Amino acid sequence: KEAKKVFSGKDVDVKALLKNPQIIIEEITKIYGKMSESGPPSRPMKYPYTFSAKIAQFPLKFYVTNQWIWKYYMVSLGLCLPIFYSISKLANSPGNKAKWAEMKRKEAEEHHH
């Protein structure tokens, strides 16, 4: 006798499933596809007590559109990134690294007399 299991409303041979795991993957994607098609909940939880429920109900769009900090954060990011990049490029140049190593070597010599 062959072992049979009911899988997604069909009788499926277990040995065939073990030989071809692609069938299992297809069935799982069908199940999760149905879950994602359902969309957001029609009625939000009154007291979201799980972390994911709190994230799902957080009004991010409201905060982004109505608070000044989001706008100015993007502006300051656009202005400061090129400046920080140039400072980092200058600080990590081979000439500056050699100069820094020489300064540290002299400082170590002074301490050891």
XYZ file of N, CA and C in Angstrom:
339
model
N 0.838 -1.197 0.000
C 0.000 0.000 0.000
C 0.876 1.251 0.000
N 0.440 2.259 -0.727
C 1.156 3.534 -0.729
C 0.467 4.480 0.246
N 1.277 5.237 0.940
C 0.719 6.194 1.896
C 0.111 7.362 1.131
N -1.099 7.744 1.493
C -1.780 8.866 0.840
C -2.099 9.920 1.890
N -1.971 11.167 1.485
C -2.339 12.279 2.354
C -3.201 13.233 1.551
N -4.069 13.943 2.216
C -4.873 14.959 1.550
C -4.084 16.255 1.620
N -3.792 16.804 0.437
C -2.967 18.006 0.354
C -3.661 18.961 -0.596
N -4.191 20.048 -0.086
C -4.894 21.052 -0.869
C -6.101 20.446 -1.591
N -6.826 19.584 -0.891
C -8.036 19.012 -1.450
C -7.817 17.861 -2.418
N -6.581 17.416 -2.601
C -6.286 16.327 -3.536
C -5.549 15.219 -2.798
N -5.749 13.984 -3.273
C -4.944 12.875 -2.758
C -3.592 12.931 -3.444
N -2.519 12.946 -2.652
C -1.169 13.063 -3.200
C -0.330 11.933 -2.640
N 0.509 11.379 -3.471
C 1.420 10.325 -3.063
C 2.562 10.948 -2.258
N 2.769 10.508 -1.035
C 3.799 11.066 -0.159
C 5.184 10.820 -0.728
N 5.391 9.639 -1.302
C 6.701 9.341 -1.889
C 6.997 10.275 -3.058
N 5.964 10.594 -3.841
C 6.149 11.521 -4.964
C 6.488 12.922 -4.443
N 5.880 13.298 -3.323
C 6.186 14.608 -2.730
C 7.632 14.685 -2.280
N 8.108 13.604 -1.684
C 9.484 13.602 -1.210
C 10.479 13.637 -2.368
N 10.105 13.031 -3.488
C 10.989 13.053 -4.650
C 10.940 14.397 -5.371
N 9.803 15.074 -5.323
C 9.635 16.339 -6.030
C 9.139 17.407 -5.053
N 10.036 18.083 -4.350
C 9.607 19.083 -3.372
C 9.007 20.334 -4.008
N 9.095 20.463 -5.329
C 8.520 21.627 -6.001
C 7.007 21.682 -5.776
N 6.359 20.529 -5.673
C 4.915 20.483 -5.429
C 4.595 21.132 -4.086
N 5.397 20.845 -3.077
C 5.181 21.423 -1.747
C 5.338 22.939 -1.807
N 6.366 23.399 -2.507
C 6.611 24.843 -2.613
C 5.446 25.527 -3.321
N 4.925 24.912 -4.388
C 3.787 25.489 -5.106
C 2.553 25.573 -4.215
N 2.307 24.537 -3.425
C 1.144 24.541 -2.538
C 1.273 25.623 -1.465
N 2.471 25.777 -0.927
C 2.684 26.801 0.103
C 2.488 28.191 -0.483
N 2.989 28.424 -1.708
C 2.802 29.743 -2.320
C 1.336 30.002 -2.631
N 0.570 28.959 -2.957
C -0.870 29.141 -3.161
C -1.537 29.598 -1.867
N -1.165 28.955 -0.760
C -1.766 29.295 0.535
C -1.416 30.722 0.929
N -0.128 31.082 0.854
C 0.284 32.424 1.254
C -0.178 33.474 0.260
N -0.340 33.097 -0.993
C -0.870 34.029 -1.979
C -2.290 34.427 -1.630
N -3.088 33.466 -1.175
C -4.457 33.761 -0.765
C -4.477 34.667 0.457
N -3.522 34.464 1.359
C -3.484 35.285 2.568
C -3.140 36.727 2.229
N -2.208 36.951 1.299
C -1.795 38.308 0.987
C -2.829 39.027 0.131
N -3.665 38.283 -0.621
C -4.685 38.901 -1.448
C -5.842 39.437 -0.627
N -5.971 38.983 0.603
C -7.098 39.410 1.420
C -6.992 40.876 1.807
N -5.797 41.448 1.773
C -5.620 42.864 2.065
C -5.583 43.150 3.551
N -5.602 44.438 3.892
C -5.545 44.807 5.303
C -6.850 44.448 6.011
N -6.800 44.364 7.324
C -8.027 44.021 8.055
C -9.074 45.114 7.889
N -10.335 44.698 7.811
C -11.404 45.675 7.608
C -11.634 46.516 8.856
N -11.363 45.949 10.007
C -11.544 46.682 11.256
C -10.290 46.515 12.094
N -9.563 47.612 12.381
C -8.337 47.478 13.170
C -8.633 47.064 14.607
N -7.628 46.492 15.234
C -7.781 46.067 16.625
C -7.986 47.289 17.513
N -8.849 47.155 18.508
C -9.092 48.267 19.419
C -7.865 48.528 20.284
N -7.255 47.474 20.781
C -6.034 47.581 21.580
C -4.976 46.676 20.953
N -4.139 47.219 20.063
C -3.121 46.361 19.438
C -2.058 45.966 20.456
N -2.065 44.724 20.863
C -1.156 44.289 21.923
C 0.069 43.564 21.398
N 0.111 43.227 20.121
C 1.324 42.624 19.577
C 2.137 43.692 18.867
N 3.430 43.469 18.766
C 4.315 44.450 18.144
C 3.961 44.653 16.672
N 3.656 43.555 15.975
C 3.313 43.683 14.555
C 1.995 44.429 14.369
N 1.042 44.256 15.275
C -0.217 44.993 15.185
C 0.015 46.479 15.431
N 0.915 46.801 16.345
C 1.235 48.205 16.596
C 1.895 48.840 15.379
N 2.790 48.101 14.728
C 3.438 48.619 13.520
C 2.410 48.797 12.408
N 1.508 47.826 12.257
C 0.503 47.892 11.197
C -0.434 49.080 11.386
N -0.725 49.457 12.622
C -1.652 50.550 12.873
C -0.968 51.895 13.065
N 0.358 51.944 12.987
C 1.057 53.206 13.182
C 0.773 54.138 12.008
N 0.338 55.362 12.267
C -0.028 56.284 11.180
C 1.193 56.997 10.585
N 2.069 56.264 9.929
C 3.304 56.827 9.389
C 3.026 57.904 8.342
N 2.071 57.681 7.461
C 1.757 58.665 6.420
C 1.339 59.996 7.043
N 0.565 59.953 8.099
C 0.133 61.171 8.780
C 1.334 61.936 9.327
N 2.249 61.231 9.967
C 3.420 61.890 10.537
C 4.320 62.474 9.455
N 4.519 61.734 8.356
C 5.387 62.222 7.284
C 4.804 63.474 6.648
N 3.509 63.525 6.459
C 2.905 64.686 5.802
C 2.697 65.866 6.739
N 2.576 65.647 8.035
C 2.219 66.741 8.939
C 3.312 67.193 9.895
N 4.479 66.594 9.873
C 5.537 67.035 10.777
C 6.702 67.600 9.984
N 7.260 68.674 10.475
C 8.337 69.366 9.777
C 9.637 68.587 9.777
N 9.864 67.751 10.770
C 11.155 67.083 10.930
C 11.491 66.183 9.743
N 10.487 65.548 9.129
C 10.732 64.642 8.005
C 11.283 65.405 6.804
N 10.692 66.575 6.512
C 11.169 67.384 5.387
C 12.601 67.839 5.612
N 12.853 68.406 6.770
C 14.173 68.950 7.052
C 15.222 67.857 7.221
N 14.806 66.687 7.639
C 15.746 65.570 7.724
C 16.263 65.214 6.335
N 15.370 65.158 5.356
C 15.782 64.832 3.982
C 16.660 65.936 3.399
N 16.323 67.190 3.667
C 17.127 68.311 3.171
C 18.518 68.267 3.795
N 18.586 68.083 5.103
C 19.890 68.056 5.772
C 20.709 66.845 5.336
N 20.052 65.736 5.087
C 20.752 64.550 4.598
C 21.375 64.832 3.234
N 20.620 65.479 2.363
C 21.132 65.824 1.040
C 22.279 66.816 1.093
N 22.250 67.728 2.067
C 23.321 68.719 2.184
C 24.558 68.164 2.884
N 24.371 67.334 3.876
C 25.498 66.875 4.694
C 26.242 65.677 4.110
N 25.582 64.816 3.392
C 26.258 63.626 2.869
C 27.462 63.953 1.986
N 27.365 64.912 1.049
C 28.568 65.223 0.257
C 29.705 65.790 1.113
N 29.367 66.576 2.114
C 30.394 67.148 2.992
C 31.068 66.036 3.796
N 30.284 65.152 4.382
C 30.847 64.044 5.160
C 31.672 63.111 4.277
N 31.236 62.908 3.034
C 31.981 62.054 2.113
C 33.348 62.661 1.809
N 33.387 63.972 1.568
C 34.675 64.606 1.256
C 35.604 64.586 2.466
N 35.072 64.803 3.657
C 35.898 64.744 4.867
C 36.458 63.334 5.051
N 35.620 62.331 4.855
C 36.062 60.943 4.994
C 37.121 60.598 3.954
N 36.929 61.088 2.741
C 37.894 60.824 1.672
C 39.248 61.456 2.000
N 39.235 62.690 2.536
C 40.487 63.355 2.907
C 41.148 62.674 4.104
N 40.361 62.294 5.084
C 40.917 61.692 6.295
C 41.516 60.315 6.026
N 40.979 59.594 5.065
C 41.456 58.241 4.780
C 42.392 58.170 3.581
N 42.909 59.317 3.145
C 43.849 59.305 2.020
C 45.178 58.698 2.471
N 45.931 58.089 1.568
C 47.206 57.460 1.945
C 48.198 58.452 2.555
N 48.239 59.688 2.029
C 49.144 60.693 2.583
C 48.802 61.043 4.019
N 47.534 61.199 4.304
C 47.104 61.534 5.659
C 47.352 60.372 6.615
N 47.151 59.138 6.148
C 47.411 57.972 7.003
C 48.892 57.873 7.359
N 49.760 58.168 6.378
C 51.206 58.134 6.646
C 51.590 59.232 7.638
N 51.011 60.415 7.464
C 51.281 61.533 8.377
C 50.819 61.183 9.797
N 49.647 60.571 9.911
C 49.099 60.182 11.210
C 49.978 59.123 11.881
N 50.434 58.159 11.100
C 51.300 57.108 11.645
C 52.616 57.703 12.140
N 53.165 58.668 11.411
C 54.410 59.327 11.821
C 54.203 60.109 13.119
N 53.079 60.812 13.235
C 52.781 61.555 14.474
C 52.680 60.602 15.659
N 52.009 59.485 15.487
C 51.854 58.512 16.572
C 53.199 57.867 16.929
N 54.055 57.637 15.924
C 55.374 57.064 16.178
C 56.215 58.030 17.010
N 56.191 59.331 16.669
C 56.945 60.337 17.427
C 56.417 60.450 18.857
N 55.101 60.395 18.992
C 54.487 60.481 20.320
C 54.903 59.284 21.175
N 54.958 58.110 20.590
C 55.364 56.910 21.323
C 56.834 56.990 21.722
N 57.679 57.577 20.869
C 59.100 57.735 21.196
C 59.287 58.661 22.391
N 58.503 59.726 22.464
C 58.614 60.680 23.572
C 58.274 60.014 24.905
N 57.314 59.141 24.908
C 56.905 58.480 26.150
C 57.931 57.447 26.610
N 58.653 56.867 25.676
C 59.608 55.817 26.030
C 61.030 56.339 26.238
N 61.237 57.607 26.015
C 62.537 58.298 26.163
C 63.566 57.606 25.368
